[in-house]
Coordinates of C-alpha atoms in Angstrom, one line a residue:
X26 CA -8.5 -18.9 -18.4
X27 CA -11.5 -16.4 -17.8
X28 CA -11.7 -14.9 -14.4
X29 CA -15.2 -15.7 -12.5
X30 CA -17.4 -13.6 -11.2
X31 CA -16.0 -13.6 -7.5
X32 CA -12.5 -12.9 -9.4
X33 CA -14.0 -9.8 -10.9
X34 CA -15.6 -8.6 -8.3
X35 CA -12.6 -9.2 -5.7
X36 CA -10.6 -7.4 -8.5
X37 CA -12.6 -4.4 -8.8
X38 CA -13.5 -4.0 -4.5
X39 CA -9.3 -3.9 -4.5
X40 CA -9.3 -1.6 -7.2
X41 CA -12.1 0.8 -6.5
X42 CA -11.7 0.5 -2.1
X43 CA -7.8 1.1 -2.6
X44 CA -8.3 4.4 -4.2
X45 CA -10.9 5.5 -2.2
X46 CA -8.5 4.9 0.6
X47 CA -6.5 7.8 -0.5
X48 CA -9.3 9.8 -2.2
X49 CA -11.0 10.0 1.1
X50 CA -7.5 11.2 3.1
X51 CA -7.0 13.9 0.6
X52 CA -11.0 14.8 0.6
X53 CA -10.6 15.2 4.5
X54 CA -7.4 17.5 4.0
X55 CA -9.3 19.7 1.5
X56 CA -12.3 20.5 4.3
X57 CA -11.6 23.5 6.3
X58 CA -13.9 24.3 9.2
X59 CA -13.4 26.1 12.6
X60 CA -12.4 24.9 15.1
X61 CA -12.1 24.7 19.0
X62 CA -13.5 27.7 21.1
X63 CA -14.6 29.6 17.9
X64 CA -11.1 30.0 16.3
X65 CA -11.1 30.9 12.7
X66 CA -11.8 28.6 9.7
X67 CA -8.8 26.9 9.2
X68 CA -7.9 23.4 6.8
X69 CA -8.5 19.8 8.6
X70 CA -4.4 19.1 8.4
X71 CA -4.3 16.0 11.3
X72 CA -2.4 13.3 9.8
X73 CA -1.8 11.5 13.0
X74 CA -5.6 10.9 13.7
X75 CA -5.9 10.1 10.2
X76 CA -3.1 7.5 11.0
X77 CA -5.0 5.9 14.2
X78 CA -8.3 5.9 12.1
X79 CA -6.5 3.7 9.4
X80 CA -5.0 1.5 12.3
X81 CA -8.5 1.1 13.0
X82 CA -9.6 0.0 9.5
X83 CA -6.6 -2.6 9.4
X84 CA -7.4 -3.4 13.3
X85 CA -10.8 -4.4 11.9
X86 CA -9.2 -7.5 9.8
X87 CA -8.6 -9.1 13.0
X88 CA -12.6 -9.5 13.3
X89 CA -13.0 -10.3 10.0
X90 CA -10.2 -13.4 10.7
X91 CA -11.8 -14.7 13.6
X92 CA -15.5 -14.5 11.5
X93 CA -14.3 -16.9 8.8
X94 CA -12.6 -19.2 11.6
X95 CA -15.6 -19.5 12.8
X96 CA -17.5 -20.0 9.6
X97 CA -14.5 -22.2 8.3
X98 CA -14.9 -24.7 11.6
X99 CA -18.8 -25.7 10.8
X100 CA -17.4 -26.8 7.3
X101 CA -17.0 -30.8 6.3
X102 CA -13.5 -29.9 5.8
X103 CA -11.9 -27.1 7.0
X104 CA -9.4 -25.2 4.4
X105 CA -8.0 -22.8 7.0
X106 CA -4.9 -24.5 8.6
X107 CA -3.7 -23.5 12.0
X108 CA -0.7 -21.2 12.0
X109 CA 2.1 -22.4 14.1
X110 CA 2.5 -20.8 17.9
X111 CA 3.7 -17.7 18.0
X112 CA 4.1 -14.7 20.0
X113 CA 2.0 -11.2 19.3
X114 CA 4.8 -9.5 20.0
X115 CA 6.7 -10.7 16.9
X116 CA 4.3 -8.2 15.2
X117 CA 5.4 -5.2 17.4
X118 CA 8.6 -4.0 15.1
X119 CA 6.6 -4.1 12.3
X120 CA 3.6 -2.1 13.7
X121 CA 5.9 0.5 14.9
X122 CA 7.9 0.5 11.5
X123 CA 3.9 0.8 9.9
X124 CA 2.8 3.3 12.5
X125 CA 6.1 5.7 11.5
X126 CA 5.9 5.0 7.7
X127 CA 2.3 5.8 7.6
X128 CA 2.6 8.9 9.9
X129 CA 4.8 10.3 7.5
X130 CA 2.9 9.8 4.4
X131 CA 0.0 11.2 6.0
X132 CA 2.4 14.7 7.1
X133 CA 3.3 14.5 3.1
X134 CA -0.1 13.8 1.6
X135 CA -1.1 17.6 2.9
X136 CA 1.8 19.2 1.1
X137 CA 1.2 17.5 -2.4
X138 CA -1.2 16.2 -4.3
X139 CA -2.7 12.5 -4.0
X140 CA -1.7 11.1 -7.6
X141 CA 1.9 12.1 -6.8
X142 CA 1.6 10.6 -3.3
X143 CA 0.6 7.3 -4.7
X144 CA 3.1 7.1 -7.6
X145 CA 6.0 8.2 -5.3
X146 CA 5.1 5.6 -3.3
X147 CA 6.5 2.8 -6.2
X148 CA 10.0 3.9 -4.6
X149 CA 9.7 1.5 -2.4
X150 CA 10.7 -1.5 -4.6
X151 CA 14.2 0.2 -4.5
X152 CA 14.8 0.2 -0.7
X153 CA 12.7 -3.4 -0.5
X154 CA 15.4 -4.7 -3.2
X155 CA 18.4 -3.1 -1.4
X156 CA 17.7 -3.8 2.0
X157 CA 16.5 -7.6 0.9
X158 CA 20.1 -8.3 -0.6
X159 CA 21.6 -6.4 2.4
X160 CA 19.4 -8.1 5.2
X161 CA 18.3 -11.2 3.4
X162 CA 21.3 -12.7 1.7
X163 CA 18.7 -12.4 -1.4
X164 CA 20.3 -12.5 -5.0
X165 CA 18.8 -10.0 -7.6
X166 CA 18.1 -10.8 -11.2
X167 CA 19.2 -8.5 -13.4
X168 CA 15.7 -7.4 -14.8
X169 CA 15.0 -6.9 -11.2
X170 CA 18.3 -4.3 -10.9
X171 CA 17.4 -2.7 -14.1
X172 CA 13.5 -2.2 -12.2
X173 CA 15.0 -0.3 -10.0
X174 CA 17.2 2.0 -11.9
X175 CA 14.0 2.8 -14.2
X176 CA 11.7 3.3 -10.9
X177 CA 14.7 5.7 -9.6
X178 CA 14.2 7.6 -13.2
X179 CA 10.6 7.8 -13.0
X180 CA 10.8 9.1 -9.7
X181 CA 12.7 12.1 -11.3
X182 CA 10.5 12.4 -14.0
X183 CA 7.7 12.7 -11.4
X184 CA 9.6 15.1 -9.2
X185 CA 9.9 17.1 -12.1
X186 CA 6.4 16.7 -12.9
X187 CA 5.4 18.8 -9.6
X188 CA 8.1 21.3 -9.5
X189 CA 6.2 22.1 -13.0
X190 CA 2.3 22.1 -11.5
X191 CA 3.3 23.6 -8.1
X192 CA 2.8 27.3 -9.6
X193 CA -0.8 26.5 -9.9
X194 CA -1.9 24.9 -6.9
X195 CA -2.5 25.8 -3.0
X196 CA 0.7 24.3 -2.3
X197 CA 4.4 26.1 -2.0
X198 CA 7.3 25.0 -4.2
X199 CA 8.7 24.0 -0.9
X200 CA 5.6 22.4 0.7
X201 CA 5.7 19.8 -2.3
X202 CA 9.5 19.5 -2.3
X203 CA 9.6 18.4 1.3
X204 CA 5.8 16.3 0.6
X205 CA 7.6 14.3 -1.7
X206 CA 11.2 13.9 -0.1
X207 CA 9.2 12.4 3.3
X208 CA 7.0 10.2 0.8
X209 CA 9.9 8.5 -0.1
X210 CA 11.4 8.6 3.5
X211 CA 8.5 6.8 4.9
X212 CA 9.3 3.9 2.0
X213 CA 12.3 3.5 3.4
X214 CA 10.9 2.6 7.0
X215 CA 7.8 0.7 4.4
X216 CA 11.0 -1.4 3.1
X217 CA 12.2 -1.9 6.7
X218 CA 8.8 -3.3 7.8
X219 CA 8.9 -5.7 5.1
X220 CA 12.1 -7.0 5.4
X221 CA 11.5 -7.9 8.9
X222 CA 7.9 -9.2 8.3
X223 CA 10.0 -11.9 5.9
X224 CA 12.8 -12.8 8.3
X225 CA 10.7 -12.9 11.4
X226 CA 7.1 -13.4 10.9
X227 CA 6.6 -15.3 7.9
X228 CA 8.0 -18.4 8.8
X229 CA 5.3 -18.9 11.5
X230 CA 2.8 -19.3 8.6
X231 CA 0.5 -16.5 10.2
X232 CA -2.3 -15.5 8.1
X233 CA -3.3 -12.6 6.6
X234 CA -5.8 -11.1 7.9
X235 CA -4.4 -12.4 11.3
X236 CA -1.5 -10.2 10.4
X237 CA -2.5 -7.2 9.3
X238 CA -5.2 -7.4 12.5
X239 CA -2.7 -7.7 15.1
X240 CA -0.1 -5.0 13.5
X241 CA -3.4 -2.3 13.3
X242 CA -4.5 -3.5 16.8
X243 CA -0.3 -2.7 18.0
X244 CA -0.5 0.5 15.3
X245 CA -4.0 1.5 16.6
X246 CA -3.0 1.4 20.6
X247 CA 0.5 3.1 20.5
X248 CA -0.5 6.3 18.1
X249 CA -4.1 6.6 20.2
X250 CA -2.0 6.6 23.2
X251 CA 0.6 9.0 21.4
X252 CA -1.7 11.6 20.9
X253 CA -1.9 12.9 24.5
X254 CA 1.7 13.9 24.4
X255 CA 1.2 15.5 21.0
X256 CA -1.4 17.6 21.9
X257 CA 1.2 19.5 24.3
X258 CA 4.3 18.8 22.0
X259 CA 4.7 22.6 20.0
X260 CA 5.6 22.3 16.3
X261 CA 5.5 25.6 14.9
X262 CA 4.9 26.2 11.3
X263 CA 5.2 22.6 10.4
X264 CA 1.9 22.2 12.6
X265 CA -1.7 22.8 10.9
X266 CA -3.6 23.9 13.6
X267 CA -4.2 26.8 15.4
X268 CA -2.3 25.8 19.2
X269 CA 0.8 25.0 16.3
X270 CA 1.5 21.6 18.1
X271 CA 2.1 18.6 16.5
X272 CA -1.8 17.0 17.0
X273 CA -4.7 18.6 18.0
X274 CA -7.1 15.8 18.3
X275 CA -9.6 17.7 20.5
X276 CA -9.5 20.4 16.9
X277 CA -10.1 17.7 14.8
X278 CA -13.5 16.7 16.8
X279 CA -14.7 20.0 16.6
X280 CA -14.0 20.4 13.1
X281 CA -15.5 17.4 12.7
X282 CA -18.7 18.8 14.4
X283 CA -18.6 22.2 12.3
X284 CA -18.3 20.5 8.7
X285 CA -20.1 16.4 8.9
X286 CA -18.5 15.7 5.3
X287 CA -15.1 15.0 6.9
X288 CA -16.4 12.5 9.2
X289 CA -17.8 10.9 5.9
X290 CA -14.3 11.1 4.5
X291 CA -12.6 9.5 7.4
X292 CA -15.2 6.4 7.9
X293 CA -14.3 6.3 3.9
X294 CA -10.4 5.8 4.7
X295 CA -11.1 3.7 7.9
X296 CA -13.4 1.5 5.9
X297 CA -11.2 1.1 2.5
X298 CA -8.4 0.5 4.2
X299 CA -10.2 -2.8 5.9
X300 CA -12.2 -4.2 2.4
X301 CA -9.0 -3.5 0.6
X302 CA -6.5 -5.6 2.3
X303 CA -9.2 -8.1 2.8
X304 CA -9.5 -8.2 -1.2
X305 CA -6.0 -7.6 -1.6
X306 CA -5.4 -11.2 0.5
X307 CA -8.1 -12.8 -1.9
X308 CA -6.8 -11.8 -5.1
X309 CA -3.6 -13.2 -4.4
X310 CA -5.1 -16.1 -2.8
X311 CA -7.8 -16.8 -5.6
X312 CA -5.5 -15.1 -9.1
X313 CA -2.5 -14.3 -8.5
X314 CA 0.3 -12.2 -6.6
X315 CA 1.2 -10.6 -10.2
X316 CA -2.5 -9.8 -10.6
X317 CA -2.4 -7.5 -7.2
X318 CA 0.4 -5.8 -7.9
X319 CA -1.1 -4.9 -11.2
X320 CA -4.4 -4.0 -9.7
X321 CA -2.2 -2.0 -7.2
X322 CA -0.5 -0.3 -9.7
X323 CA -3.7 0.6 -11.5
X324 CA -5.0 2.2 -8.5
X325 CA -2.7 4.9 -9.4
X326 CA -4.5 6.2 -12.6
X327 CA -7.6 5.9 -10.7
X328 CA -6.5 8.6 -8.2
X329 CA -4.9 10.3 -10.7
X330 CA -8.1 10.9 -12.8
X331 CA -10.4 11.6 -10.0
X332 CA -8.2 14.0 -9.0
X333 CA -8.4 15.4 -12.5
X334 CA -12.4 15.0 -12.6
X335 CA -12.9 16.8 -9.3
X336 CA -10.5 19.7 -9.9
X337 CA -8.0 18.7 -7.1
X338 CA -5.1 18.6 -10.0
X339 CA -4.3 19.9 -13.3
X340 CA -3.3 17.7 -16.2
X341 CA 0.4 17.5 -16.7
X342 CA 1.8 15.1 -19.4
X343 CA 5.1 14.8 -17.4
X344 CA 3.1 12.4 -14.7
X345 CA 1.7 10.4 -17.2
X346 CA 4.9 9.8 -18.5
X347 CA 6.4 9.5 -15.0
X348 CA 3.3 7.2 -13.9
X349 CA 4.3 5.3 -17.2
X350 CA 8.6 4.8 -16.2
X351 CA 7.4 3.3 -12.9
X352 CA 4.9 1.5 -14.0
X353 CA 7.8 -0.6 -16.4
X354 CA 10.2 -0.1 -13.2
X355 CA 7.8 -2.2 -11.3
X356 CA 6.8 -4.6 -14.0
X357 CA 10.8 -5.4 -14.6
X358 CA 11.1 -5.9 -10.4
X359 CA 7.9 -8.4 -10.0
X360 CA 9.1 -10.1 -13.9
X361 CA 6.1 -9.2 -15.7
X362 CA 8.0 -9.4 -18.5
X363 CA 8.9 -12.5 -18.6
X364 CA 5.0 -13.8 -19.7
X365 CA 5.5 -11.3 -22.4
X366 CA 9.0 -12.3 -23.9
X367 CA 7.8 -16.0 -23.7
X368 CA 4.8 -14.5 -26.9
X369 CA 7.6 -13.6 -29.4
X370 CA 8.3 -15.5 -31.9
X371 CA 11.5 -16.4 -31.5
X372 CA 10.7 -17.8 -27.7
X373 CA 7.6 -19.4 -28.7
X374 CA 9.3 -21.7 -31.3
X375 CA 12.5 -22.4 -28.8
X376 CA 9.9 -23.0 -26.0
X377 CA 7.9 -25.7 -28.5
X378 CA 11.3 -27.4 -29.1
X379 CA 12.2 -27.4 -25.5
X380 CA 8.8 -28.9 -25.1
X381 CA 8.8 -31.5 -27.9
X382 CA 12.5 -32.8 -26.3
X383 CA 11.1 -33.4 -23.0
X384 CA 8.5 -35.0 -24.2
X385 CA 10.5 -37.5 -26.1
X386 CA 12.0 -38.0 -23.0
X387 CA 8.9 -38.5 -20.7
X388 CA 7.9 -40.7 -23.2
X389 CA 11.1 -42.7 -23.5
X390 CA 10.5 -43.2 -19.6
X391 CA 7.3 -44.2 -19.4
X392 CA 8.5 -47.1 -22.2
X393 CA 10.6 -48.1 -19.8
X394 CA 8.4 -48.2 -16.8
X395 CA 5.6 -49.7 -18.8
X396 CA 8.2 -52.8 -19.4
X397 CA 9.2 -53.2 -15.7

């Protein structure tokens, strides 16, 4: 069945606003400008206002909800159901697991470079499918374990991948090292959040958008608040601007004030975020699940050829191959294999036998109803 034209375009704003949204992070990170009180020109390294400014963006999607209630109430028949009561606070351990996860990957994203950010990021079908059977009482199929040993092995082979490019780049050997050991530390808090999103939000039938909203607005309030304390908090070396402590938010706005490009590149990640997990929802809703986690997945060779385009990255065929192993690891977990074993030959003509039986069958009953 051909897609429509809404299908296309809701394919291509998840495609195109979901790499923007880490385009834009690693843009920001790339600025340097000077700061506070004349200090010397130094690199835009604030991952935990980049994290509030993302809250923001997924905050918005609470707005965008309560606009297509509103719309959806002056319709002859509304399609959007009300969700069963529920308590805002149910959304609390998952905004906190969200706020830490994406904290993280934000510290990580300035130590390496933005196509290995994303593809490290496919770990976290391993600790989703571990911590589901561990938490859930969920049973894995075997092409679902064998996913996960080939995403573990493409994780190596992208590990490998920027031991072998870190010798040409602004990054240390052990800036990326630790980059990419937090990246897949913060999937294991991603895999937490999901898990208890499925046990203990789902089942009120909640929304989207509604979800997403309410978990920024928690994520958005907490880290803003959060910030205070970090400003006084001292970090050391680990810390990217020039007081060394673990945020400098007032830095960031005068940064901001000395170089207007990175404002540009944060209203890009604070908008992306928003448009893509409003098209992320519709996709699934209007195609299919499989066709967003594709789409998702494809998002990663965007990134990874900007990168190349702009001169962020050089080429190095151990990612594609890398990009490549996770790309079947995640295809084996989500069984997009199956649609493709059902086209051999073999399948095809046990699947028209299989067919032809239950017909006879159907048809044998409807003989017999037809009598009565």
């Amino acid at each position: 069945m051909a897609w429509s034209r809404y299908q296309l375009g809701l394919a291509a704003l998840m495609l195109v606003t979901g790499s923007i949204n880490t385009l834009a992070a690693k843009w920001a990170d790339n600025f340097s400008a000077s700061g506070c009180g004349g200090t010397e020109e130094h690199g835009f390294q604030h991952p935990f206002l980049q994290a509030v400014g993302m809250f923001l963006g997924e905050f918005s999607c609470l707005g965008v909800f309560y606009l297509l209630l509103w719309r959806d109430r002056f319709r002859p028949e509304p399609s959007m159901a009300p969700s069963q009561p529920f308590s805002p606070l149910l959304f609390l351990p998952p905004a906190l697991c969200d706020m830490t996860g994406t904290s993280i990957m934000y510290v990580a994203l300035n130590m390496t470079s933005a196509s290995s950010f994303q593809m490290l990021r496919g770990s976290v079908i391993i600790f989703t499918g571990l911590l589901s059977v561990a938490f859930l009482g969920r049973k894995l199929e075997l092409s679902q374990w064998l996913g996960i040993l080939v995403t573990i092995v493409g994780l190596v082979v992208v590990g490998l991948a920027d031991l072998h490019s870190s010798h040409d780049q602004k990054h240390k050997l052990s800036e990326v090292i630790t980059g990419d050991l937090l990246i897949i530390m913060a999937q294991v808090i991603v895999a937490i959040q999901m898990v208890l999103e499925e046990k203990f939000v789902y089942k009120h039938d909640v929304h989207p958008l509604r979800a997403v909203g309410t978990e920024g607005f928690f994520g958005f309030i907490i880290l803003a608040l959060l910030l205070v304390p970090m400003y006084y908090i001292p970090a050391g070396s680990f810390s990217g601007n020039p007081r060394r402590t673990l945020e400098d938010a007032l830095d960031a706005f005068c940064q901001i004030g000395h170089q207007p490009l990175i404002a540009l590149a944060l209203l890009g990640n604070i908008s992306s975020i928003a448009f893509f997990n409003f098209a992320g929802i519709s996709v699934t809703k209007e195609i299919s699940a499989t066709t967003r986690m594709v789409l998702d997945s494809l998002r990663t060779l965007v990134i990874w050829a900007v990168s190349l385009a702009v001169g962020w990255e050089t080429f190095h065929g151990l990612e594609i191959l890398g990009f490549g192993v996770l790309l079947v690891g995640a295809a084996l977990y989500n069984g997009l294999h199956r649609p493709l074993l059902a086209r051999l030959p073999w399948r095809v003509e046990e699947t028209s036998r299989t067919a032809e039986h239950e017909g006879l069958l159907q048809g044998e009953t409807t003989a017999i109803n037809s009598e009565s």
